[in-house]
CSV table of C-alpha atoms in Angstrom, one decimal:
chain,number,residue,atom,x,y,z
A,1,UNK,CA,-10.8,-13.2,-2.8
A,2,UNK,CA,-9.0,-11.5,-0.2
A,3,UNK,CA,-5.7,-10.4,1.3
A,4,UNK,CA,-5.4,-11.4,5.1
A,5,UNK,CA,-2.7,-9.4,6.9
A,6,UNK,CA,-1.0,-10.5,10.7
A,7,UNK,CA,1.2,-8.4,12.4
A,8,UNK,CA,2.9,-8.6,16.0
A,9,UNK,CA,3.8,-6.8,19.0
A,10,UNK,CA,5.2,-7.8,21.9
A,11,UNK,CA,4.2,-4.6,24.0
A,12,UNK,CA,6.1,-4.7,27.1
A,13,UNK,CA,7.0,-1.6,27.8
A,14,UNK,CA,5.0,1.7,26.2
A,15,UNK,CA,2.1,1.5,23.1
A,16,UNK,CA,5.1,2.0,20.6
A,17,UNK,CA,5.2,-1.0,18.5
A,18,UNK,CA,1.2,-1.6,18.4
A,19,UNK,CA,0.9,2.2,17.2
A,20,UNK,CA,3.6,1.6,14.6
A,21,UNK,CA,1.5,-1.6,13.5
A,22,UNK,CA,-1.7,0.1,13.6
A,23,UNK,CA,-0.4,2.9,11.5
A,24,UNK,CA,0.6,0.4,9.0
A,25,UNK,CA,-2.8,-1.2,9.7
A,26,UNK,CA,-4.6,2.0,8.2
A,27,UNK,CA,-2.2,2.1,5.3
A,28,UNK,CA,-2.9,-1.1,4.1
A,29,UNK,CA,-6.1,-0.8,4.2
A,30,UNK,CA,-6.7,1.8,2.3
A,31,UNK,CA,-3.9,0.9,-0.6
A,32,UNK,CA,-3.4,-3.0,-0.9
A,33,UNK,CA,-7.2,-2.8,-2.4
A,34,UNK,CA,-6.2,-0.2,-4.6
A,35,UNK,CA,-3.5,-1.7,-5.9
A,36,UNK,CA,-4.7,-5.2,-6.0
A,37,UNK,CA,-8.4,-5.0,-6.4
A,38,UNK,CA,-8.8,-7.5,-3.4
A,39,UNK,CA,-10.2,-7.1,-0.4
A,40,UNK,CA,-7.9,-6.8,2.8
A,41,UNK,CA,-8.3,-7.8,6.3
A,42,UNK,CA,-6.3,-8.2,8.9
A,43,UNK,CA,-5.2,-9.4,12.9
A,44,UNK,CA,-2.8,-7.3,15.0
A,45,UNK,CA,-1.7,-9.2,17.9
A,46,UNK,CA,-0.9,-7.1,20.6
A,47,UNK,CA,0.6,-7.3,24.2
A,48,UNK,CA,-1.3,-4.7,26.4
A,49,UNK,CA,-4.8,-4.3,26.8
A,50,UNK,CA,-3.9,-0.1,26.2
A,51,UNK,CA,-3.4,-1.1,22.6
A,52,UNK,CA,-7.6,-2.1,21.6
A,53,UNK,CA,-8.1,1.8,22.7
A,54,UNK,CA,-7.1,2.9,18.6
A,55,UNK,CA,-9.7,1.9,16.4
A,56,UNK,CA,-8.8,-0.3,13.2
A,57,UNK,CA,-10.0,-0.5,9.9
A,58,UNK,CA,-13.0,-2.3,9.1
A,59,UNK,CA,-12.5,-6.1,8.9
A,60,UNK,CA,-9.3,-6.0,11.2
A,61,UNK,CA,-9.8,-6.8,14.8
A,62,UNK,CA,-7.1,-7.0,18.2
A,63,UNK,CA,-5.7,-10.4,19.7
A,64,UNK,CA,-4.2,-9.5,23.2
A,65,UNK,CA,-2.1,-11.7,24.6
A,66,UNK,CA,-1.7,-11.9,28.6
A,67,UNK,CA,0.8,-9.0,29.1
A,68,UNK,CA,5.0,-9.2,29.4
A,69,UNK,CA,6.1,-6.3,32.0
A,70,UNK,CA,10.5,-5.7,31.6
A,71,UNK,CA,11.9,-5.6,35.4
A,72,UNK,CA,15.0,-5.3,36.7
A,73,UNK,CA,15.4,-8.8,36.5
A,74,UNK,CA,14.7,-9.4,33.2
A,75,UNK,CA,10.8,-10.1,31.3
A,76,UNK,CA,7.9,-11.0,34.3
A,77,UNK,CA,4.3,-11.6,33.6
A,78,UNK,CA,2.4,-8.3,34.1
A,79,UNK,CA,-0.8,-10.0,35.9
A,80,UNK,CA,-1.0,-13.4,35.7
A,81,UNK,CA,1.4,-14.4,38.4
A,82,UNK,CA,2.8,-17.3,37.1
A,83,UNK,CA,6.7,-17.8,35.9
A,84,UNK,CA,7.8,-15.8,32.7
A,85,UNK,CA,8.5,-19.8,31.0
A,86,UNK,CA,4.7,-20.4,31.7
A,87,UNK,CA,3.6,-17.0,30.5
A,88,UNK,CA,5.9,-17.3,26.8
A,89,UNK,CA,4.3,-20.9,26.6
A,90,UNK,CA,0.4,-19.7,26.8
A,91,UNK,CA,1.3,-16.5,24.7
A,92,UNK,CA,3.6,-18.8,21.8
A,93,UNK,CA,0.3,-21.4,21.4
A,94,UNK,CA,-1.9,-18.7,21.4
A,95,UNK,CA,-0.4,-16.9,18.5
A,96,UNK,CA,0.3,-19.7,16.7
A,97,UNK,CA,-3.1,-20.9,17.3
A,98,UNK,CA,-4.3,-17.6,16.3
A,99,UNK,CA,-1.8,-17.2,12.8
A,100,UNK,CA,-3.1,-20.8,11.6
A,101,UNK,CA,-6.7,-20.0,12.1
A,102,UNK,CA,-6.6,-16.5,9.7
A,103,UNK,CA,-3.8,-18.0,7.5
A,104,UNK,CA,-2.1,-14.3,6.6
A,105,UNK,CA,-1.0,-13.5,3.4
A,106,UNK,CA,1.5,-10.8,4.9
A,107,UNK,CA,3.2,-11.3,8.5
A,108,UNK,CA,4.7,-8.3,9.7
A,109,UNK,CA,6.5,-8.3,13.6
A,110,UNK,CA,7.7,-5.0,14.7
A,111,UNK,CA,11.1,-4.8,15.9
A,112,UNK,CA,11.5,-8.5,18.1
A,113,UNK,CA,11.7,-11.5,15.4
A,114,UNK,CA,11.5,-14.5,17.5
A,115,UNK,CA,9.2,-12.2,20.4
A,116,UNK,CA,10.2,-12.5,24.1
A,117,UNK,CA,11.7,-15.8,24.9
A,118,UNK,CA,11.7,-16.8,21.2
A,119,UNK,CA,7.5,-17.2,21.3
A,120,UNK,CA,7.0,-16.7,17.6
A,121,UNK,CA,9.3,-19.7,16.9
A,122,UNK,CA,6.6,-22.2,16.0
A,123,UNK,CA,4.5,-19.5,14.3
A,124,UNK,CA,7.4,-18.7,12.2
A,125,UNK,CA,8.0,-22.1,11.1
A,126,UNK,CA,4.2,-22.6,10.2
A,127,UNK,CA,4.1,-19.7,8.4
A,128,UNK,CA,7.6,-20.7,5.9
A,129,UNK,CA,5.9,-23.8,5.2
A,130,UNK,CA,2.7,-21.8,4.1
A,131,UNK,CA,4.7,-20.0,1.7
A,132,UNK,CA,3.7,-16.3,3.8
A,133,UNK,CA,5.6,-13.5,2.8
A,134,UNK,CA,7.0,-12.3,6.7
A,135,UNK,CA,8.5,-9.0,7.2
A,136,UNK,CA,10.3,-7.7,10.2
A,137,UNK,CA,9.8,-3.9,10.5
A,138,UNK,CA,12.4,-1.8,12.6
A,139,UNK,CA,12.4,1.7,13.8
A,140,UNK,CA,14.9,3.5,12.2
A,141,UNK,CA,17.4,3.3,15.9
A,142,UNK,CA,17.5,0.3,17.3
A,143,UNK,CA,20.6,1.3,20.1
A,144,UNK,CA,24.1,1.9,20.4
A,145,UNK,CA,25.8,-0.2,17.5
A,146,UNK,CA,27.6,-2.8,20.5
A,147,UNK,CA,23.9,-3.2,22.2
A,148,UNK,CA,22.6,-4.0,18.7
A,149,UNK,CA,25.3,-6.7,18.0
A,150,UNK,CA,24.6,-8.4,20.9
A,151,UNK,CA,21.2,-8.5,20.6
A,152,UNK,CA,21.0,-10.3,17.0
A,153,UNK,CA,24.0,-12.5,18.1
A,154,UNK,CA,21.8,-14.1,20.2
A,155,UNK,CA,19.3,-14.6,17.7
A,156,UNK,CA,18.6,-18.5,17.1
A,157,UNK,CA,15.9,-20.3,15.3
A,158,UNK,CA,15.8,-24.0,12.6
A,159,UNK,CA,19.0,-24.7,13.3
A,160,UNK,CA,20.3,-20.8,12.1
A,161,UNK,CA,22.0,-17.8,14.3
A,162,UNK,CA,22.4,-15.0,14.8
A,163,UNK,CA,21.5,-12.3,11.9
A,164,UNK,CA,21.5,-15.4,9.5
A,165,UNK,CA,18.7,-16.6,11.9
A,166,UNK,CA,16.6,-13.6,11.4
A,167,UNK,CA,17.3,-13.7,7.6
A,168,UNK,CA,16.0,-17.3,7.5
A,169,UNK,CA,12.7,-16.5,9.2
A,170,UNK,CA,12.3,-13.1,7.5
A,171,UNK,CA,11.5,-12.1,3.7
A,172,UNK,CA,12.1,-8.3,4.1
A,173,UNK,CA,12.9,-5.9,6.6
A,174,UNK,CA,11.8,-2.5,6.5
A,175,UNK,CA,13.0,0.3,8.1
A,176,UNK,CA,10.6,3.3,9.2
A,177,UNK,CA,12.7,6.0,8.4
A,178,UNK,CA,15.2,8.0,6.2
A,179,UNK,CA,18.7,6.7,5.8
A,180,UNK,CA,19.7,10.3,4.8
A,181,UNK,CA,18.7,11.3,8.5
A,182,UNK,CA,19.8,8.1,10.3
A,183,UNK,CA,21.8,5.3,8.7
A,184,UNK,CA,21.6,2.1,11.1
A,185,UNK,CA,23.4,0.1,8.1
A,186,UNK,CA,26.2,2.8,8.5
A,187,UNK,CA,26.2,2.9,12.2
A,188,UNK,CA,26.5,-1.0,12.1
A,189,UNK,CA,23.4,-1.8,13.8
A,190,UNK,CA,21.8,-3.5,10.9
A,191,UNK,CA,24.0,-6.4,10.3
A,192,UNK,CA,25.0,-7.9,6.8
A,193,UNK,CA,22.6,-10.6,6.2
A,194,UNK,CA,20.1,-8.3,7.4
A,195,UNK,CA,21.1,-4.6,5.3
A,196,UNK,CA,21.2,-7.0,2.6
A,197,UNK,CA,17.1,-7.0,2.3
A,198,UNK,CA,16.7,-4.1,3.9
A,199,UNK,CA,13.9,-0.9,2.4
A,200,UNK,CA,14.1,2.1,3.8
A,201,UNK,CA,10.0,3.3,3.7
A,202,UNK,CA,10.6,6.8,5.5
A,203,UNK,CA,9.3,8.3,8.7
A,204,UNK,CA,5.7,7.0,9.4
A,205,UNK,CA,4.3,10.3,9.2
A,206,UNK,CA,2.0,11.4,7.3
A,207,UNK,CA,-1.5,9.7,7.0
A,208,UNK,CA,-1.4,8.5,10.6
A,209,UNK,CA,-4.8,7.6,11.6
A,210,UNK,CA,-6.5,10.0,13.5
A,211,UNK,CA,-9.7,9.2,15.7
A,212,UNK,CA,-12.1,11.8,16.2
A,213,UNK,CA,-12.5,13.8,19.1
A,214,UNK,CA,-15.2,12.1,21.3
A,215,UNK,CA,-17.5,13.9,24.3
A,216,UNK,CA,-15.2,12.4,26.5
A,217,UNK,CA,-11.5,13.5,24.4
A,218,UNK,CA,-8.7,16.4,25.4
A,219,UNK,CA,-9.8,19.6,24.2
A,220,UNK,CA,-8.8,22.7,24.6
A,221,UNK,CA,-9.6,26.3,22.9
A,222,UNK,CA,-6.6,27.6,20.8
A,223,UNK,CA,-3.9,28.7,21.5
A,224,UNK,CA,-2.3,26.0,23.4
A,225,UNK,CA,0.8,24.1,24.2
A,226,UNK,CA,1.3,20.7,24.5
A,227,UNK,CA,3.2,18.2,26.4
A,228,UNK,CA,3.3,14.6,26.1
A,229,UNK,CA,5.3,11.5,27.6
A,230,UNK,CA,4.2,8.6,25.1
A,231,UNK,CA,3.0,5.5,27.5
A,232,UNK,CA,4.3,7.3,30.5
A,233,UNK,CA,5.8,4.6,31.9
A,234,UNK,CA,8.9,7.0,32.7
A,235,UNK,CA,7.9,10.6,32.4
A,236,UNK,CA,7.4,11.8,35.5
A,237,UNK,CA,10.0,13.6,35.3
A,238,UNK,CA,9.1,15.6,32.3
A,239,UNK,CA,5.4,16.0,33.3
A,240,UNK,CA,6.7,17.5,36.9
A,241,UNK,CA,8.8,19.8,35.1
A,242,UNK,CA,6.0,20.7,32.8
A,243,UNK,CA,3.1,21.1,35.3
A,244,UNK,CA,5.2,24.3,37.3
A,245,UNK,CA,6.2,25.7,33.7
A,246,UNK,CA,5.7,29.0,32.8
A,247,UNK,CA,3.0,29.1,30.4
A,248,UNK,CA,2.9,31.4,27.9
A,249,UNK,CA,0.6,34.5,28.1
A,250,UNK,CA,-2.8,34.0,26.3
A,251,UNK,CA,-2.2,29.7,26.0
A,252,UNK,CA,-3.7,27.0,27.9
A,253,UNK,CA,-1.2,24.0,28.6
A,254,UNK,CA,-2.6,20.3,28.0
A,255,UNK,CA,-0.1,17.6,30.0
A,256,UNK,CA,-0.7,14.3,28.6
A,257,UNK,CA,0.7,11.6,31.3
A,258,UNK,CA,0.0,8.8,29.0
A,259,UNK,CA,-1.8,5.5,30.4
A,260,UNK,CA,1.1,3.5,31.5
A,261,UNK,CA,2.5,6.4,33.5
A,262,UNK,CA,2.6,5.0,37.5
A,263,UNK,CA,-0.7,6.2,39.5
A,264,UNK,CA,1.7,8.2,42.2
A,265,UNK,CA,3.9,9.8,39.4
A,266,UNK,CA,0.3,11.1,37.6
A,267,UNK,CA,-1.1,12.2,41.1
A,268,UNK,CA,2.1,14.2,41.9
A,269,UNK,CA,1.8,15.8,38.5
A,270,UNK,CA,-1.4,16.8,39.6
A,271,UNK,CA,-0.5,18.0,42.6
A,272,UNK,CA,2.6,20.4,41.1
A,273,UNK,CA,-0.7,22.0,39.2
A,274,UNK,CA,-2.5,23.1,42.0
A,275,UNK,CA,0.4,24.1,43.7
A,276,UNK,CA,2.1,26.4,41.0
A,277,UNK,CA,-0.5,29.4,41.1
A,278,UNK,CA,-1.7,28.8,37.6
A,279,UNK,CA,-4.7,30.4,37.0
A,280,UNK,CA,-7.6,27.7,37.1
A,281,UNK,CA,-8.3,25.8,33.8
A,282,UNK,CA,-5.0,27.2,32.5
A,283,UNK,CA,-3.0,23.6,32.8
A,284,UNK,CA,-5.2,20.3,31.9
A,285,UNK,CA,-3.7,16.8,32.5
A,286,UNK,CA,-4.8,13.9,31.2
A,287,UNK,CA,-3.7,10.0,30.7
A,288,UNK,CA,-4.9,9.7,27.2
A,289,UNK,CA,-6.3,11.2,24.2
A,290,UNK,CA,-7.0,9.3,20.8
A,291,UNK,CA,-6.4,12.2,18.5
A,292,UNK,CA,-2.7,13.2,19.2
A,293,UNK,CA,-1.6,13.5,15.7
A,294,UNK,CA,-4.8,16.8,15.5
A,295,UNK,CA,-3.7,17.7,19.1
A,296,UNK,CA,0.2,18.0,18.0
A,297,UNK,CA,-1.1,19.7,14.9
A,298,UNK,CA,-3.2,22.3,16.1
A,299,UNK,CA,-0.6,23.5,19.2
A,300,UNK,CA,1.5,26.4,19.0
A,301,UNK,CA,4.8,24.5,20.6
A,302,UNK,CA,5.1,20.5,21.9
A,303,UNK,CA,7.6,19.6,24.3
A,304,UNK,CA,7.6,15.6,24.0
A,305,UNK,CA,9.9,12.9,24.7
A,306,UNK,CA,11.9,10.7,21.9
A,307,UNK,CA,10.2,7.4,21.1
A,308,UNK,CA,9.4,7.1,17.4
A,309,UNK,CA,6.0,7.8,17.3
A,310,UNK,CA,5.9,10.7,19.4
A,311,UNK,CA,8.9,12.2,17.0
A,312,UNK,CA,6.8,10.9,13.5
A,313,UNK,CA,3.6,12.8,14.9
A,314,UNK,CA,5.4,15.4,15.9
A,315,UNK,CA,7.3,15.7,12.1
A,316,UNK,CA,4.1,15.4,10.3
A,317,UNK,CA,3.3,18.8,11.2
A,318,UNK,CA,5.2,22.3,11.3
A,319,UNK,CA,4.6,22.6,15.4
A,320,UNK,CA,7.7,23.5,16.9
A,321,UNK,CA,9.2,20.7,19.2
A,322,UNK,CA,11.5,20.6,21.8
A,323,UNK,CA,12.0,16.8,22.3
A,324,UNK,CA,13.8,15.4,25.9
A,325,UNK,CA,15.3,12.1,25.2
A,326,UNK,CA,14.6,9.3,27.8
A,327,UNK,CA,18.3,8.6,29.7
A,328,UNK,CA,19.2,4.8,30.9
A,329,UNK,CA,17.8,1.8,29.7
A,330,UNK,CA,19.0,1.9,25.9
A,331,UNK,CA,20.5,5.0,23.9
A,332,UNK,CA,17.7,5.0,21.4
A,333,UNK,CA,16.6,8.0,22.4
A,334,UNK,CA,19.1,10.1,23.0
A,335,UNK,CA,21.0,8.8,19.3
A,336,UNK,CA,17.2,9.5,17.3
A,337,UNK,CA,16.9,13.3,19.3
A,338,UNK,CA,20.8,14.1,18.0
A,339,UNK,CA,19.7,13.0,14.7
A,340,UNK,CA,16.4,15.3,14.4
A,341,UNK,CA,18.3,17.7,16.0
A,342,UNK,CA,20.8,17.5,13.5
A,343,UNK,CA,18.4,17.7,10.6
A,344,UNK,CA,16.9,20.4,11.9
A,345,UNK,CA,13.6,19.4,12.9
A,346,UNK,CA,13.9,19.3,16.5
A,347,UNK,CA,15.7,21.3,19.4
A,348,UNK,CA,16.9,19.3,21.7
A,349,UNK,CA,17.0,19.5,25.7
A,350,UNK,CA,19.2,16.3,27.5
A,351,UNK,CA,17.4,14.6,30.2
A,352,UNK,CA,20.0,16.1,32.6
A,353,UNK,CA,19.1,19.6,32.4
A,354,UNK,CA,15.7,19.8,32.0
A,355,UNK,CA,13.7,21.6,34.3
A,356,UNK,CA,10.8,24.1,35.2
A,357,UNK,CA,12.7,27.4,34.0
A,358,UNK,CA,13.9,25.4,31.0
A,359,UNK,CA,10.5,24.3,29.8
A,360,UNK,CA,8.8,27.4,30.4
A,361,UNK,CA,11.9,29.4,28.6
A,362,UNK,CA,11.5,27.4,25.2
A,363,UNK,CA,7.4,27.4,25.2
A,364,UNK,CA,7.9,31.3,25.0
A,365,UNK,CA,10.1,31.7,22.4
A,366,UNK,CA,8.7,28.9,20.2
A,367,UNK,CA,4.8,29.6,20.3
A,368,UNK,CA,5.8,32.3,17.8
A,369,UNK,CA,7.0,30.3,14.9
A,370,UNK,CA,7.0,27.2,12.6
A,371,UNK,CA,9.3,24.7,12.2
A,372,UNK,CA,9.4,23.3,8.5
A,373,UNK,CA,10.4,19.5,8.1
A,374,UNK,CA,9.5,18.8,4.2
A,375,UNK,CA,13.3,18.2,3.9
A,376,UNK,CA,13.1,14.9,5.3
A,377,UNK,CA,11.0,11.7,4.1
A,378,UNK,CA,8.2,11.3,5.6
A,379,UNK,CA,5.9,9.4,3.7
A,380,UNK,CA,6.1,5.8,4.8
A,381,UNK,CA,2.8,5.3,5.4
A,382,UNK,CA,2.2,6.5,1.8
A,383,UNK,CA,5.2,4.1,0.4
A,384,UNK,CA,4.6,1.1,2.3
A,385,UNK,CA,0.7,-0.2,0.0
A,386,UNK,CA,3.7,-0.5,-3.0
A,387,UNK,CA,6.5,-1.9,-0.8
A,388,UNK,CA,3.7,-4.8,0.7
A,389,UNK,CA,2.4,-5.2,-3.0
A,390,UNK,CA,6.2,-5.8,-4.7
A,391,UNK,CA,6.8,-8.1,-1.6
A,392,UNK,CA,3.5,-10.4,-1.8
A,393,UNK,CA,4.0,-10.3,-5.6
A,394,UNK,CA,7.3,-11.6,-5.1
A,395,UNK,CA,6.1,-14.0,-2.7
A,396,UNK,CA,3.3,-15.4,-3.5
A,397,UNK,CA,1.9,-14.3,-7.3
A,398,UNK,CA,-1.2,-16.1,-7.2
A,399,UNK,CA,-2.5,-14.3,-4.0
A,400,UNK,CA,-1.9,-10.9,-5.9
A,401,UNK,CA,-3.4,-9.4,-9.0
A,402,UNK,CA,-3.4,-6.5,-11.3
A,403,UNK,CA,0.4,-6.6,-11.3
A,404,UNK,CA,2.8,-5.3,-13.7
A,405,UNK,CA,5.3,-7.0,-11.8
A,406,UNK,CA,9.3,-7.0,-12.7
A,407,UNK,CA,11.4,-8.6,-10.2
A,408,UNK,CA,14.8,-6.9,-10.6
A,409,UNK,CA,13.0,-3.3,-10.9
A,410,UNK,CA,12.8,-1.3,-7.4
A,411,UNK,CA,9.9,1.3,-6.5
A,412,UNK,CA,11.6,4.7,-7.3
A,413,UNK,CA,10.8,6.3,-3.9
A,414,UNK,CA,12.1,4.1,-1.7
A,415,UNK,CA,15.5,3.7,-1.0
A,416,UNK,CA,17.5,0.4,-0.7
């Protein structure tokens, strides 16, 4: 007997949601056979080829679909060339295909329900008949509450819309973070039908996987400072700013561009290197590096901008951080960096004034202390083998042993 797990990622923009899903990935792993005494296995479908560079659990493997890229004009195939109707219709059959063959146990999409252009539609309705407990996992700020709205009122699927629609395809939704820090149920971005089955897990923090350090990874003798840009995709800004810092005396500086970061934006970084006088070897820049959660451990300060994973890296450890929210495009960003900052667990630098002077400024005055974030939950990763176990339970009984199972009782750590 076994436990096959499915999750989804559309992947258009940045590594975010297939790092979340691989994070749960590792979690899952390592608890749902504890807690079960079955076997688990699993298929994370994925929408960029970046995403098969983080190793999974044994018995888990990658499906990448041909890549989405967002445009000013809306979704466009990233390679193929052919029309975004074309590329939904290939990617749709292919997970479908893909969710019929493995027959999951557990479907889990991270933050799209119905994917781009409502792809997941058919694989949704197979997987109701089949009786599979689905789950729609969310970041814990989705946008500004009238972005939100707008979003799930579009929402159609069997005959439902809206949020009902998403609460007709979905079992559970779990949101990756603490309500005490940020409440999207209070803000009004989670709607009704929706807050209704909601579990908050906490930050995904602690226990993220981390790969070891390979002949080819960043490394750097300590002390160092980091800073990193997530996929890349639009820091140039940060990592220009960064490569003409001041760096404090006796540190080395690693710049992490991230692999989706344009090849002219990456090459100018460079450039700003050799041009500020640094003392050779004193800056490094790289695209990647597998092991950011040790790298972001092990440095004295880390300048790095908002998305969620950066921030739950970054709060799994007492480095000081200094986060610059990404401006335009959606407010999720700037509305999560006011919240850490609230709570204490960031400082926080707006988009608009960031610069050489300022970066340099806050590196020197943070490498020489801690900043302590136990306040806040961040044990998701640690939650989430109990919240999966409740839900297939629930869901499907006969799948699931070793139970003690009582329908109206909730796990004590995890708030509702």
């Amino acid at each position: 007997m076994s436990i096959t797990v499915a999750m989804y990622s559309h992947d258009s923009l940045g590594l975010g949601h297939a790092r979340r899903n691989r994070a749960l990935a590792h979690a899952l792993a390592a608890d749902l056979p504890r807690l079960t005494g079955q076997r688990v296995r699993g298929l994370l479908i994925a929408g960029h080829p970046d995403a098969t560079q983080d190793a999974l659990p044994p018995g888990w493997d990658w499906l990448v679909l041909p890549g989405f890229a967002r445009t000013p004009g809306g979704y466009a195939s990233r390679n193929l060339g052919v029309s975004a109707s074309r590329l939904t219709a290939l990617r749709s059959g292919t997970a479908a295909a893909a969710l019929e063959a493995v027959e999951p146990d557990l479907f889990i999409a991270d933050r799209h329900p119905f994917g781009v252009g409502d792809e997941l539609g058919e694989a949704l309705s197979m997987l109701r008949e089949r009786g599979t407990a689905t789950v729609l996992g969310l970041r814990e700020v989705l946008d500004s509450p009238d972005v939100a709205r707008r979003e799930w009122e579009k929402a159609s699927w069997n005959g439902f819309s809206g949020a009902d629609a998403v609460a007709a395809a979905y079992d559970a939704v779990w949101v990756y973070g603490d309500r005490g820090v940020y409440d999207p149920v209070a803000t009004g971005e989670l709607p009704g039908p929706l807050a209704e089955r909601s579990v908050f897990t906490g930050y995904l923090s602690h226990g993220r996987p981390d790969d070891p350090v390979g002949p080819s990874g960043v490394q750097a003798p300590q002390p160092y400072v980091l800073t990193m840009v997530g996929g890349g995709s639009d820091g140039g800004a940060l990592g220009l700013a960064a490569a003409t810092a001041r760096v404090p005396a006796g540190h080395t500086h690693i710049i992490l561009t991230g692999p989706q970061m344009p090849q002219k934006d990456h090459d100018a970084i460079l450039d700003a290197v050799c041009r500020s006088g640094a003392p050779k070897g004193t800056v490094r820049v790289s695209r990647y590096a597998p092991h950011v959660p040790k790298l972001v451990r092990h440095a004295a300060a880390v300048i790095s901008m908002t998305g969620y994973n950066s921030m739950a890296e970054v709060m799994a450890t007492t480095t000081p951080a200094l986060t610059v929210p990404r401006s335009g495009h959606r407010e999720e960003q700037p509305r999560r960096a006011a919240a850490l900052a609230r709570a204490g667990a960031v400082d926080l630098l707006p988009a608009d004034e960031l610069s050489a002077q300022a970066v340099g400024e806050w590196f020197s005055s943070a490498v020489r202390r801690r900043t302590f974030r136990d306040h806040i939950d961040l044990d998701g990763l640690t939650h989430i083998g109990d919240v999966a176990h409740e839900l297939l339970a629930a869901q499907r009984p006969a799948a699931v042993t070793g139970l003690q199972h009582n329908a109206t009782e909730r796990i004590p750590h995890v708030s509702v």
